[in-house]
Short mmCIF file of C-alpha atoms in Angstrom, two decimals:
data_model
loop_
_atom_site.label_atom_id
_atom_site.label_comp_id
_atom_site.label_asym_id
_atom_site.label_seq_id
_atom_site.Cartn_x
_atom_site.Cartn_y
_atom_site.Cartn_z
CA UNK A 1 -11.00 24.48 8.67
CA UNK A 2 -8.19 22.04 9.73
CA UNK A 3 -7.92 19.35 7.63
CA UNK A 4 -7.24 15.74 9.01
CA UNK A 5 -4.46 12.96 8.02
CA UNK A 6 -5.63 10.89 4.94
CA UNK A 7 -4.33 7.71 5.99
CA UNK A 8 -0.72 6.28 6.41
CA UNK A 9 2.16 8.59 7.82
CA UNK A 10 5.47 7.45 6.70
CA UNK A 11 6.86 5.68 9.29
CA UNK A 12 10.62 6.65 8.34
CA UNK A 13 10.30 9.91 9.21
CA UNK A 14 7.01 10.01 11.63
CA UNK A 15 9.10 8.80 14.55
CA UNK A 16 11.12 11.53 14.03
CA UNK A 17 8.09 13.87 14.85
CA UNK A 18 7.17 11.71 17.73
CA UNK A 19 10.56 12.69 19.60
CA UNK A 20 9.70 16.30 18.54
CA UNK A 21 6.57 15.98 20.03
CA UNK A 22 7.37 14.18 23.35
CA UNK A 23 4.85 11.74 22.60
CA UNK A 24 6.03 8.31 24.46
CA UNK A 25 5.60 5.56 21.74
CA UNK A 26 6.95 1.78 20.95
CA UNK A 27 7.44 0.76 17.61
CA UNK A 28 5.77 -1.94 16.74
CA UNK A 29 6.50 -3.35 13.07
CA UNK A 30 6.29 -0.30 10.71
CA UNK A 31 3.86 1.22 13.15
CA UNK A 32 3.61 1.99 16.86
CA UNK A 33 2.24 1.72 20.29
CA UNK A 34 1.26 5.44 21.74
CA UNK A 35 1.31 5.71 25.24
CA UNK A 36 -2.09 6.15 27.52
CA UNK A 37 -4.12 5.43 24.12
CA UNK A 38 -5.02 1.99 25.46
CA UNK A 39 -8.11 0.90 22.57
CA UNK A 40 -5.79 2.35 20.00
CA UNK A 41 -2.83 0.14 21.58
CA UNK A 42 -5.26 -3.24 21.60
CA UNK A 43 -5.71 -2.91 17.90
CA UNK A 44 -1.84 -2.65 17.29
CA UNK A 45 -2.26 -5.43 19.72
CA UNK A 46 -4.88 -7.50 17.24
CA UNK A 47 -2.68 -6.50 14.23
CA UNK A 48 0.55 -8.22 16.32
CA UNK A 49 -1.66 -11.70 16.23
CA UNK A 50 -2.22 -11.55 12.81
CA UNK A 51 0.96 -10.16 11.01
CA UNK A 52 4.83 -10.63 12.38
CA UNK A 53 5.66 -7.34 11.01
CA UNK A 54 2.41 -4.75 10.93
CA UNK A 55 2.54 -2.19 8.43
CA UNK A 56 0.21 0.68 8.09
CA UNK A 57 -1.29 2.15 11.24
CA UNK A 58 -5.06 1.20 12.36
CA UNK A 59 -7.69 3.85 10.94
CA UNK A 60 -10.58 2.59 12.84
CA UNK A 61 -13.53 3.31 10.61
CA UNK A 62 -16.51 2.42 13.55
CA UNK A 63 -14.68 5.47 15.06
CA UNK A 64 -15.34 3.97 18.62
CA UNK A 65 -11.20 3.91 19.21
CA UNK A 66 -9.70 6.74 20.23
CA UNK A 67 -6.19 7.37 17.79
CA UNK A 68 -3.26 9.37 18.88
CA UNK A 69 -3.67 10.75 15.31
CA UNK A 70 -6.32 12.89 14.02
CA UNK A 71 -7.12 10.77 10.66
CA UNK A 72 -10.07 11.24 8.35
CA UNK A 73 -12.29 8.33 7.71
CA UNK A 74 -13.02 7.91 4.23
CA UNK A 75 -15.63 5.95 4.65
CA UNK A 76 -17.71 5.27 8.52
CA UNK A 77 -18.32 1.75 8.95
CA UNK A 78 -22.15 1.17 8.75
CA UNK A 79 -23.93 -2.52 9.13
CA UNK A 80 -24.95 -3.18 5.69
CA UNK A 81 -28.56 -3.26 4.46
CA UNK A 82 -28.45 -4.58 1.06
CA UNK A 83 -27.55 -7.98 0.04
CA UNK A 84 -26.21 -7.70 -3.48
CA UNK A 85 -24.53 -10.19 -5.89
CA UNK A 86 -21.05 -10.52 -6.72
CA UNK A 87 -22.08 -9.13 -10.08
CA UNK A 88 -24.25 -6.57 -9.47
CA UNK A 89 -21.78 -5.26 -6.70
CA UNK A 90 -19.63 -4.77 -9.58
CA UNK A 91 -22.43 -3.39 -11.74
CA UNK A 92 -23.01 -0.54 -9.58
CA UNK A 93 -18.82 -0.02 -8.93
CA UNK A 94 -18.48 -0.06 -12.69
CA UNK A 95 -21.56 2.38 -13.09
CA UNK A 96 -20.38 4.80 -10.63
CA UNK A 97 -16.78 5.19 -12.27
CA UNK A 98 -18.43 5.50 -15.69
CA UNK A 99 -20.22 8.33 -14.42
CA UNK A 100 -17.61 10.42 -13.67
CA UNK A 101 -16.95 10.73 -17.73
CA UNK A 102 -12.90 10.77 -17.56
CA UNK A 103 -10.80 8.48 -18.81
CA UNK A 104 -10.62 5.39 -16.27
CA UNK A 105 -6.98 3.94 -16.07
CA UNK A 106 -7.41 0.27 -14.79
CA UNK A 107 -3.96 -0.61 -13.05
CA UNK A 108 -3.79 -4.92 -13.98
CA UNK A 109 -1.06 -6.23 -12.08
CA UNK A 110 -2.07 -10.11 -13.50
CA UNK A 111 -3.51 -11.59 -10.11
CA UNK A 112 -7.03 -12.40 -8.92
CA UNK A 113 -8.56 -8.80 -8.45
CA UNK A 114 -7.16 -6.50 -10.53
CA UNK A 115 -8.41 -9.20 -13.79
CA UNK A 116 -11.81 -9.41 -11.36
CA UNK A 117 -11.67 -5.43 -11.73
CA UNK A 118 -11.15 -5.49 -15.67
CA UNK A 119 -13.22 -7.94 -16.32
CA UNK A 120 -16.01 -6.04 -14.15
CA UNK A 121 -15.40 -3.16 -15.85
CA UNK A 122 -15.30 -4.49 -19.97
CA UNK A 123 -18.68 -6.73 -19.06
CA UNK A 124 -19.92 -3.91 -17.78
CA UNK A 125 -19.21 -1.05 -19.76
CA UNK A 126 -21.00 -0.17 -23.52
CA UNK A 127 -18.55 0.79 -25.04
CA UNK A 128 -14.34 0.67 -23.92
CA UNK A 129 -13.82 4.48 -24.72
CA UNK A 130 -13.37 6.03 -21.32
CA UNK A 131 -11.42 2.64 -20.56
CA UNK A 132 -7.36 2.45 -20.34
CA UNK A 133 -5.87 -0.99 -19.54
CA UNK A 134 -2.18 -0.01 -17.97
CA UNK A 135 -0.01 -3.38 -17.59
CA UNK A 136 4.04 -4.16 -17.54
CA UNK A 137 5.54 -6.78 -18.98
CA UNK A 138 5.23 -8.54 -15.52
CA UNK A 139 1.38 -8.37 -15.22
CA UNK A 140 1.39 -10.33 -18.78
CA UNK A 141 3.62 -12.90 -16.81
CA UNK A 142 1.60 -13.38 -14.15
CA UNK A 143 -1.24 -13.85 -16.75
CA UNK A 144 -0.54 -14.00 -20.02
CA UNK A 145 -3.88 -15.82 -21.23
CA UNK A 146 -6.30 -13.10 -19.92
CA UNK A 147 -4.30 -10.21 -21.76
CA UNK A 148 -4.54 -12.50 -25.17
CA UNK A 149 -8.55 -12.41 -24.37
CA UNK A 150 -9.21 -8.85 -23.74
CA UNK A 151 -7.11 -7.57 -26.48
CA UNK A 152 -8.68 -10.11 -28.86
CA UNK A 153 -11.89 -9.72 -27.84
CA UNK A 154 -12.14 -5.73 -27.06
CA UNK A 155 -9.25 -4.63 -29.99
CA UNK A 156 -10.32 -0.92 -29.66
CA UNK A 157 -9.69 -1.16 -25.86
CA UNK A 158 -6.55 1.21 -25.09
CA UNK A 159 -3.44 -0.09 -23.77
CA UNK A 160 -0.70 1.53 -21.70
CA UNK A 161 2.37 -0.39 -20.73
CA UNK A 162 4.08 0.99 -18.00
CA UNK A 163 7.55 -0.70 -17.96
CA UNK A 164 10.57 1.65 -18.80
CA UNK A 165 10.95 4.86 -18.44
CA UNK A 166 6.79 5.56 -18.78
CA UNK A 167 6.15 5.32 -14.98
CA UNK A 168 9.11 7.66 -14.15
CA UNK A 169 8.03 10.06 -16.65
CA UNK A 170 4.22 10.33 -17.31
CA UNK A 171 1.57 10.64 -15.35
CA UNK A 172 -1.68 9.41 -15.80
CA UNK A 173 -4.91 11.82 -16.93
CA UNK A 174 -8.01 10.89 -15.61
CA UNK A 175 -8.54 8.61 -12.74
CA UNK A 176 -7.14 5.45 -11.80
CA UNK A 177 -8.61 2.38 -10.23
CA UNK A 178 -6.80 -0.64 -8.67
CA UNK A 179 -7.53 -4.34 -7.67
CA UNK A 180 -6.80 -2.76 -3.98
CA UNK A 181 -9.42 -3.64 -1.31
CA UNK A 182 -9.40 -6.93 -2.70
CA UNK A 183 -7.37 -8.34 -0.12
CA UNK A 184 -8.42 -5.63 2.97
CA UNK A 185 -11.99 -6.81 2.48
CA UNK A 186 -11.35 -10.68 2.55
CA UNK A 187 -9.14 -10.80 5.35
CA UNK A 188 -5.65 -10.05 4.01
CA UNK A 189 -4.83 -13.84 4.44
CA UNK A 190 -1.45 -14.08 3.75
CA UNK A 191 0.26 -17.75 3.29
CA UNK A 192 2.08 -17.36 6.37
CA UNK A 193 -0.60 -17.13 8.32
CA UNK A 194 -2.42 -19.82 6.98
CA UNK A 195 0.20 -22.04 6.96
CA UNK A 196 0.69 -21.43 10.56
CA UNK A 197 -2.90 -21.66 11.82
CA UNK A 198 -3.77 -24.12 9.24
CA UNK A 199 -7.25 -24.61 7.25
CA UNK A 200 -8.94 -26.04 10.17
CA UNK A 201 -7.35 -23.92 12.51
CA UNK A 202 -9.12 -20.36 10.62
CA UNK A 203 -12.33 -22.19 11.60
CA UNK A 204 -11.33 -21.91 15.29
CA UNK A 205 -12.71 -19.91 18.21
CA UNK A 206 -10.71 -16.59 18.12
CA UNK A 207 -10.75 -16.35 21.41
CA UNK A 208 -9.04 -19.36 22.21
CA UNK A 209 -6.24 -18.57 20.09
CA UNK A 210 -6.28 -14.87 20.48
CA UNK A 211 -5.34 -15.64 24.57
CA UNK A 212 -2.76 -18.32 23.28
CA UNK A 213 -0.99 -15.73 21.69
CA UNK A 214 -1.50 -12.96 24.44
CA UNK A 215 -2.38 -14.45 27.72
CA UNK A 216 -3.80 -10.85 27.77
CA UNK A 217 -7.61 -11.37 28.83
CA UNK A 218 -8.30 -7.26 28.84
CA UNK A 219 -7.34 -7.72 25.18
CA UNK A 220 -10.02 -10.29 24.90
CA UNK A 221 -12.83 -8.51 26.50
CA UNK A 222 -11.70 -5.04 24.28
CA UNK A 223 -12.40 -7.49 21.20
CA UNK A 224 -15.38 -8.50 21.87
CA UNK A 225 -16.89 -5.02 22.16
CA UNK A 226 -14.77 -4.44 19.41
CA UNK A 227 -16.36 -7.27 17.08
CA UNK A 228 -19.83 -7.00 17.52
CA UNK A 229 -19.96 -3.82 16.03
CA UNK A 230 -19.29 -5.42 12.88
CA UNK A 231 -22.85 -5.96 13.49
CA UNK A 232 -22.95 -10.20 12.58
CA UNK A 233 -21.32 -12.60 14.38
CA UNK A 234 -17.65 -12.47 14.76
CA UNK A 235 -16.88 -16.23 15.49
CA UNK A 236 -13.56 -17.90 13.78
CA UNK A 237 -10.13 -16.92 13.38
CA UNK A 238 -10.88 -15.97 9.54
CA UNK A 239 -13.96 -13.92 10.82
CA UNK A 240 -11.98 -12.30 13.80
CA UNK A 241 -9.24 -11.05 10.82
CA UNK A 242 -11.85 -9.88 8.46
CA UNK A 243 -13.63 -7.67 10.49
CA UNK A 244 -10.30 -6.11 11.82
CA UNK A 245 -8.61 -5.88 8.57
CA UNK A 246 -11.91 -4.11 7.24
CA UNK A 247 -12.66 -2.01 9.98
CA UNK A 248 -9.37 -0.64 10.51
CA UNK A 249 -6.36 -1.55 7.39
CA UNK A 250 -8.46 0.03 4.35
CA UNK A 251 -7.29 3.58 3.73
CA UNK A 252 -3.69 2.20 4.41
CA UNK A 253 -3.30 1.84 0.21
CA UNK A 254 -3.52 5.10 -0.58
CA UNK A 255 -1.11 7.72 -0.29
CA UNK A 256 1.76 5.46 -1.86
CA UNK A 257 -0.56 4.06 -4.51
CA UNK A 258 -1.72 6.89 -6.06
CA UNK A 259 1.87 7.97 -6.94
CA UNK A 260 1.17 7.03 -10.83
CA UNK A 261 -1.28 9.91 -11.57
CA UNK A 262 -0.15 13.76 -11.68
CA UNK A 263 -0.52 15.45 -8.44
CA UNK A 264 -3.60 17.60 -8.82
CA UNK A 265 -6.08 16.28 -6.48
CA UNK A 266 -4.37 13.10 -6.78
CA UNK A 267 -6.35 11.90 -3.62
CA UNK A 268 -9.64 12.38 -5.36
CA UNK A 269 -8.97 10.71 -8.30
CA UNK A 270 -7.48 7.38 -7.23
CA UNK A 271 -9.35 4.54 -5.47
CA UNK A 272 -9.48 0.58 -5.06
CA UNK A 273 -12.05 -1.11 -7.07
CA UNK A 274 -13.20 -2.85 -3.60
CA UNK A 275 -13.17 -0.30 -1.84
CA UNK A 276 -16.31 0.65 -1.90
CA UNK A 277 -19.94 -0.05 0.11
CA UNK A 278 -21.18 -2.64 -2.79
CA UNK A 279 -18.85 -4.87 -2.23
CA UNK A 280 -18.35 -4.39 1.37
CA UNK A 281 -22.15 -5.33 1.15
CA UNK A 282 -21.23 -8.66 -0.41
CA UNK A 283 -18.37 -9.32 1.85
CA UNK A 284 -20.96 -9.26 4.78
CA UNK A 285 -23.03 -11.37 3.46
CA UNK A 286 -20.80 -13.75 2.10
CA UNK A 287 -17.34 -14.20 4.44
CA UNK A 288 -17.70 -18.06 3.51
CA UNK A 289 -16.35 -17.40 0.27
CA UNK A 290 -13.39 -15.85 1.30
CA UNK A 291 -11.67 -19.39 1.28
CA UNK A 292 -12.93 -22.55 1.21
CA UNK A 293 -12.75 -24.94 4.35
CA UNK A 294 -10.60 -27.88 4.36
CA UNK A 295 -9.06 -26.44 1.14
CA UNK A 296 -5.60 -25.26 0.85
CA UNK A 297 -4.62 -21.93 0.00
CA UNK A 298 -5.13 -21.26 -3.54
CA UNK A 299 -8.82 -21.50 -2.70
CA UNK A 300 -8.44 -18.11 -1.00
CA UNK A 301 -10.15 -16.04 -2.91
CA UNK A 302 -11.68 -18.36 -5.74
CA UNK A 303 -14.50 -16.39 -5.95
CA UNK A 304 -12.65 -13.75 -7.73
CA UNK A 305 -10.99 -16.21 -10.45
CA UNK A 306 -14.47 -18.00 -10.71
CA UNK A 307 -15.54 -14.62 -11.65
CA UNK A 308 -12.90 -14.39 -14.09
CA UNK A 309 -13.41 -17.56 -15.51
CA UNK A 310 -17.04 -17.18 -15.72
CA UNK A 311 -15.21 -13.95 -17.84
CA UNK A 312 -12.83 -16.12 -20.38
CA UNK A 313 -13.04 -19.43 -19.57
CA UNK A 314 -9.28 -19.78 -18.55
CA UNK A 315 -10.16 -23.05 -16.37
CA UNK A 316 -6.11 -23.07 -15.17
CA UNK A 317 -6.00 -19.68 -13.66
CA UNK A 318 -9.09 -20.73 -12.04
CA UNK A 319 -8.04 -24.23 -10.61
CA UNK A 320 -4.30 -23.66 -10.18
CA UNK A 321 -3.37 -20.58 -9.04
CA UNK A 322 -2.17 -19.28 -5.71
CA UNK A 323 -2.27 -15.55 -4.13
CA UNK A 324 1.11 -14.09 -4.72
CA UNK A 325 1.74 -10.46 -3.89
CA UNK A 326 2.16 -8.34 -7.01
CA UNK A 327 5.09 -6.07 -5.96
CA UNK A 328 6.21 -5.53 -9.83
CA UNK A 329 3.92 -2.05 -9.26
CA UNK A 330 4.92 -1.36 -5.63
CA UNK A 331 8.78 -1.31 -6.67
CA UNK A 332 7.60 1.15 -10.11
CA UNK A 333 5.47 3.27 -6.96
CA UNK A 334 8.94 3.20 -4.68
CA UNK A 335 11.17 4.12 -7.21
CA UNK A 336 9.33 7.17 -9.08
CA UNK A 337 9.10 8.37 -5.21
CA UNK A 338 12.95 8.51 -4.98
CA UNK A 339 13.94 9.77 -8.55
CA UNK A 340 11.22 12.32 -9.03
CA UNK A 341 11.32 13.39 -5.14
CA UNK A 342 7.62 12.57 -4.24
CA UNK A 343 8.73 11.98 -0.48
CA UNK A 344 6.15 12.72 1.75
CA UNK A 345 6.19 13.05 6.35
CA UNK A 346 2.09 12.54 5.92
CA UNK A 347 -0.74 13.31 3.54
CA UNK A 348 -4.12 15.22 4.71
CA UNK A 349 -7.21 14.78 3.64
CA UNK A 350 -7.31 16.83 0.71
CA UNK A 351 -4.13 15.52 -0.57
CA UNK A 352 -1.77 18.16 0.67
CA UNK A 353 1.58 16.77 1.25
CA UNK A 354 3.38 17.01 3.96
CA UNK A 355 7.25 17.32 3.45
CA UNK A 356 10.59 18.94 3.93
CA UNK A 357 12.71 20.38 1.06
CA UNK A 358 15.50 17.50 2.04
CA UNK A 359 14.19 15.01 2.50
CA UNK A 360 15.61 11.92 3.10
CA UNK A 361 17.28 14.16 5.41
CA UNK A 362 14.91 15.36 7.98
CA UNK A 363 15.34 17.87 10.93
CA UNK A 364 13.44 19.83 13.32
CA UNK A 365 15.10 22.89 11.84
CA UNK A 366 13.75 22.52 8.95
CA UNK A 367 10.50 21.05 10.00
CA UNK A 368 9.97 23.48 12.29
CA UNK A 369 10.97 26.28 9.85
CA UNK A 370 8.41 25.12 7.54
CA UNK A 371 4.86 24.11 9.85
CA UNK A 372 6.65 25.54 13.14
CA UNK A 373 3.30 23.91 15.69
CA UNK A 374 0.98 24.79 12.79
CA UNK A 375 0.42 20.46 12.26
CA UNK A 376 0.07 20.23 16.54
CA UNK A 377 -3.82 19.20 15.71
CA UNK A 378 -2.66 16.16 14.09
CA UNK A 379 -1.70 14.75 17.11
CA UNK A 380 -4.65 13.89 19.99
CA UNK A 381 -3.88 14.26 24.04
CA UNK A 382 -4.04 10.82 25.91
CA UNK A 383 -6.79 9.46 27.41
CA UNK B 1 30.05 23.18 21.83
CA UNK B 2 28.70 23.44 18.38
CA UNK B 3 28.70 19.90 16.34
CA UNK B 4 30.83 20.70 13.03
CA UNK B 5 27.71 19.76 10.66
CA UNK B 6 30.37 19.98 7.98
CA UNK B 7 32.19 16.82 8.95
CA UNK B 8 29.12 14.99 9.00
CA UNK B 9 27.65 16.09 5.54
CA UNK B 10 31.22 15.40 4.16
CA UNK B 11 31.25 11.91 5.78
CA UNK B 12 27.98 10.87 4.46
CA UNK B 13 28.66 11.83 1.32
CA UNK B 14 31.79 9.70 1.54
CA UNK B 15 29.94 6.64 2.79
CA UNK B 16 26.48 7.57 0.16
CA UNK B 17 29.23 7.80 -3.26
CA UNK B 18 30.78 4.64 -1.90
CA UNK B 19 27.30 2.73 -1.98
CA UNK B 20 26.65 4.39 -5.71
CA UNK B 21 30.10 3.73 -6.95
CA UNK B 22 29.52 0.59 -6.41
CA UNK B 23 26.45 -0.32 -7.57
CA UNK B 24 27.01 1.54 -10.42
CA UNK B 25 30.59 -1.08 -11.23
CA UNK B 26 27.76 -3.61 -10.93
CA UNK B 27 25.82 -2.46 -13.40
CA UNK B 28 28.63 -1.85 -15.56
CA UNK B 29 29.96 -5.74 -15.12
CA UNK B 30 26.05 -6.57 -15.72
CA UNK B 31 26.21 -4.47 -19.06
CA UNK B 32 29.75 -5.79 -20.38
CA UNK B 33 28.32 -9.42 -19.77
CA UNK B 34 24.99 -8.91 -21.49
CA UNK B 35 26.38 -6.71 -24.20
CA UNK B 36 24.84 -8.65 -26.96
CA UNK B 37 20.97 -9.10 -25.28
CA UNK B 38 19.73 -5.81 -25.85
CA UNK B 39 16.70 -6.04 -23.85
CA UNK B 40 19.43 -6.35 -20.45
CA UNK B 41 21.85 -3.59 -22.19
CA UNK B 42 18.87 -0.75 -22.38
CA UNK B 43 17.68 -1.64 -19.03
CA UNK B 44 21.12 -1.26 -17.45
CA UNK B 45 21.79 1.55 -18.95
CA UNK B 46 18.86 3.12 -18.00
CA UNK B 47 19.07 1.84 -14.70
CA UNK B 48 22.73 3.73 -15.07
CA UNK B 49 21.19 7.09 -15.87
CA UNK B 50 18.89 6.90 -12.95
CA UNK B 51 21.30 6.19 -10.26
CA UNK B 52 23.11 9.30 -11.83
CA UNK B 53 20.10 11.28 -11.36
CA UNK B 54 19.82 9.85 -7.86
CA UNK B 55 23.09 10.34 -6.89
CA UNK B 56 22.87 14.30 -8.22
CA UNK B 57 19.58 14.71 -6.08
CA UNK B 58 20.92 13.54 -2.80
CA UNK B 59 23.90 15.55 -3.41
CA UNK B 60 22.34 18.75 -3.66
CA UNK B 61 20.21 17.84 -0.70
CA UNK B 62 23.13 16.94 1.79
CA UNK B 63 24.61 20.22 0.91
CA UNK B 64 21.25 22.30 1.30
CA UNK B 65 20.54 20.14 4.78
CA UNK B 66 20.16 22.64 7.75
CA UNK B 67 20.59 21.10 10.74
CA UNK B 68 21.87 22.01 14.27
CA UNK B 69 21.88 17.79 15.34
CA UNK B 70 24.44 15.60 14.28
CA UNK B 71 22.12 12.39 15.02
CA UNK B 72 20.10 13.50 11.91
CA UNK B 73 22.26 11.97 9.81
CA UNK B 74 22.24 8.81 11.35
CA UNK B 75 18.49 8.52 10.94
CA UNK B 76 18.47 8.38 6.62
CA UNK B 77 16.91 5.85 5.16
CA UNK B 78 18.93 6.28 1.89
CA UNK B 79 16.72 3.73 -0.84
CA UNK B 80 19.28 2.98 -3.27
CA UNK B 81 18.16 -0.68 -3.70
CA UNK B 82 14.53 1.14 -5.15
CA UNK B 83 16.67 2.61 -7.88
CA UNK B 84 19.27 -0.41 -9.17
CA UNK B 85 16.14 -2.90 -8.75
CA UNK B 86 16.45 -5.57 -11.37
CA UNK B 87 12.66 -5.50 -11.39
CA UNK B 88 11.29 -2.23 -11.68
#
């Protein structure tokens, strides 16, 4: 049985295979434009409106758009049934982990959903002995009071930090779970953005400023067939970018961030805390939380540090502070890649890597010596 | 007429232990100047080993390289600044 792409081909050396291929593309950002795959081209199209520089290529989880890449969905968007509670969406994420009896490494990077994530997890849990907090010096920078609470008030909880030479030389038993999907499933609103469009301006039409940007009024009608399978109305700006960052940016996380646990079935035993159909089922129900209107930008996501307040009572965190992107991890993840020679062309499904003995240095020679057209199914014909 | 792949791996292994000489006075400078904090001193040291280890990996790998087209080289995306980053 073939398998399929996981998620996220590395864009450094995938247009490389694109030439090899004869496959007429346009990069676009970190990504790309594939020629006579028109749906596929109005989501790079969507992603263009929403982010200067895309990264990650569209997996389109209603699988309705036709990729040039045969990718796996992890997960088939359905219309949610259940309408569940911030808490007991976490309940059941925390119960399902639990019941895989390994030891559970939580990766806290300090922000908003990775201390949403631990705190789900410790209120949650009996006891802390499958749990494993891993943290760097950074994470305790970023916040310093919520460390001080869970190792005061959960002293048998075990600690791992990271810093060093740990990350370059360990890896991690058991599985590990991340604040990721925390910002896929709440629109990925970064500052620029909002500073741009500006807190009224999210509450928009998104059609009106979807044209603005495009003039492009096939793009327009492609959305709105596009939208209403999120299967509730798809109104504002802020809607408009959480449906597409849900529908078609959430397996994007994966193959680089599981980099911190040994290879076998690395795949399987990695995941995003949020990633998951109970609090997609929240989400749904609840996009008016996402940030507050007429509020400026560190209400995005205050639901999250309410529920970490709610957790240990750390009123400033709540009140005062603003979404930054935690890249003390992401340069650890890049930089045990390069030393330890975890390069990778693509991942499948199963968590097979694809890669050449050189790499950095990539040619068809060797590429070809090594798959020869055996990876040919990865790529679709056009339309 | 066949490119001389030679010239090329020898070039870009001119240009690559140009980049890690340098960064590697850098670290030096950083170390001589923060000689007393040791917190800075083991971190640039270590950050010393590692772009030793780098630099020994991408050796081996531009002389084990087979390739028939020259324009190979000129499409490495050689991530140096992942392995002197002050912050990881």
């Amino acid at each position: 049985m073939t398998k399929s792409l996981l998620a996220a081909v590395n864009h450094e050396y995938f247009y490389q295979l694109l030439d090899w291929k004869n496959i007429p593309y346009q990069k676009v950002g970190a990504i790309f434009k594939v020629d006579g795959f028109e749906e596929f081209n109005h989501l790079i199209d969507i992603n263009l409106i929403f982010s200067d520089r895309p990264i990650g290529i569209p997996v389109d989880r209603t699988q309705t758009v036709r990729s040039p890449l045969n990718f796996q969905v992890t997960r088939p968007w359905q219309v949610p049934t259940e309408n569940l509670s911030l808490d007991k969406a976490f309940s059941s994420r925390v119960a399902h982990y639990l019941a895989l009896g390994q030891p559970i490494n939580l990766l806290w990077s300090g922000g908003a959903d990775s201390s949403a994530m631990v705190a789900a997890f410790l209120k949650h849990s009996r006891t802390v002995d499958q749990l494993r907090l891993i943290y760097s010096p950074h994470s305790m920078y970023e916040n310093r009071k919520f460390f001080d609470h869970v190792t005061r008030t959960y002293p048998k909880l075990s600690t791992q930090d990271i810093s060093g030479d740990f990350y370059v030389t360990h890896e991690l038993d058991g599985v590990m779970v991340t604040g990721h999907g925390g910002d896929e499933y709440t629109s990925s609103l970064d500052k620029s953005f909002f500073d741009a469009v500006g807190s009224a301006g999210l509450q928009q039409p998104w059609q009106d400023y979807f044209y603005q940007r495009t003039k492009n009024d096939v793009l327009i009608e492609f959305c709105k067939k596009y939208f209403a399978l999120a299967g509730r109305p798809i109104q504002t700006i802020l809607e408009a970018r959480w449906w597409f960052y849900l529908a078609t940016k959430t397996q994007v996380y994966i193959p680089t961030d599981s980099s911190f646990i040994s290879q076998t079935d690395r795949i399987k035993r990695f995941s995003g805390f949020f990633d998951c159909e109970e609090f997609e089922n929240y989400i749904w129900h609840n996009t008016d939380k996402i940030i507050e209107p007429s509020k400026d930008y560190t209400s995005y996501k205050k639901f999250l540090r309410h529920y970490v307040y709610q957790f240990n009572g750390d009123i400033d965190f709540l009140e005062n502070t603003e979404k930054k992107s935690s890249m003390q991890f992401q340069y650890y993840r890049w930089k045990k890649i390069e030393l330890n020679d975890l390069r990778w062309i693509c991942i499948l499904d199963d968590g097979s890597v694809i890669q050449t003995k050189n790499l950095p240095f990539l040619s068809k020679k060797e590429f070809d010596s090594a798959y020869g057209t055996s990876l040919d199914y990865l790529f679709n014909s056009r339309d | 007429m066949t490119p001389n792949i030679k010239f090329y791996k020898i070039k870009f292994l001119k240009d690559l232990m140009k980049v890690v000489q340098n960064e590697r006075v850098i670290l030096l400078d950083e170390l001589i100047d923060n000689a007393t904090d040791p917190v800075i001193f083991k971190r640039r040291m270590r950050m010393m080993r590692h772009l030793n280890m780098y630099e020994n990996q991408m050796l081996q790998k531009i002389q084990d390289f087979d390739t028939d087209d020259v324009q190979d080289f000129e499409k490495v995306f050689v991530n140096i600044n992942t392995i002197v980053n002050r912050s990881a």
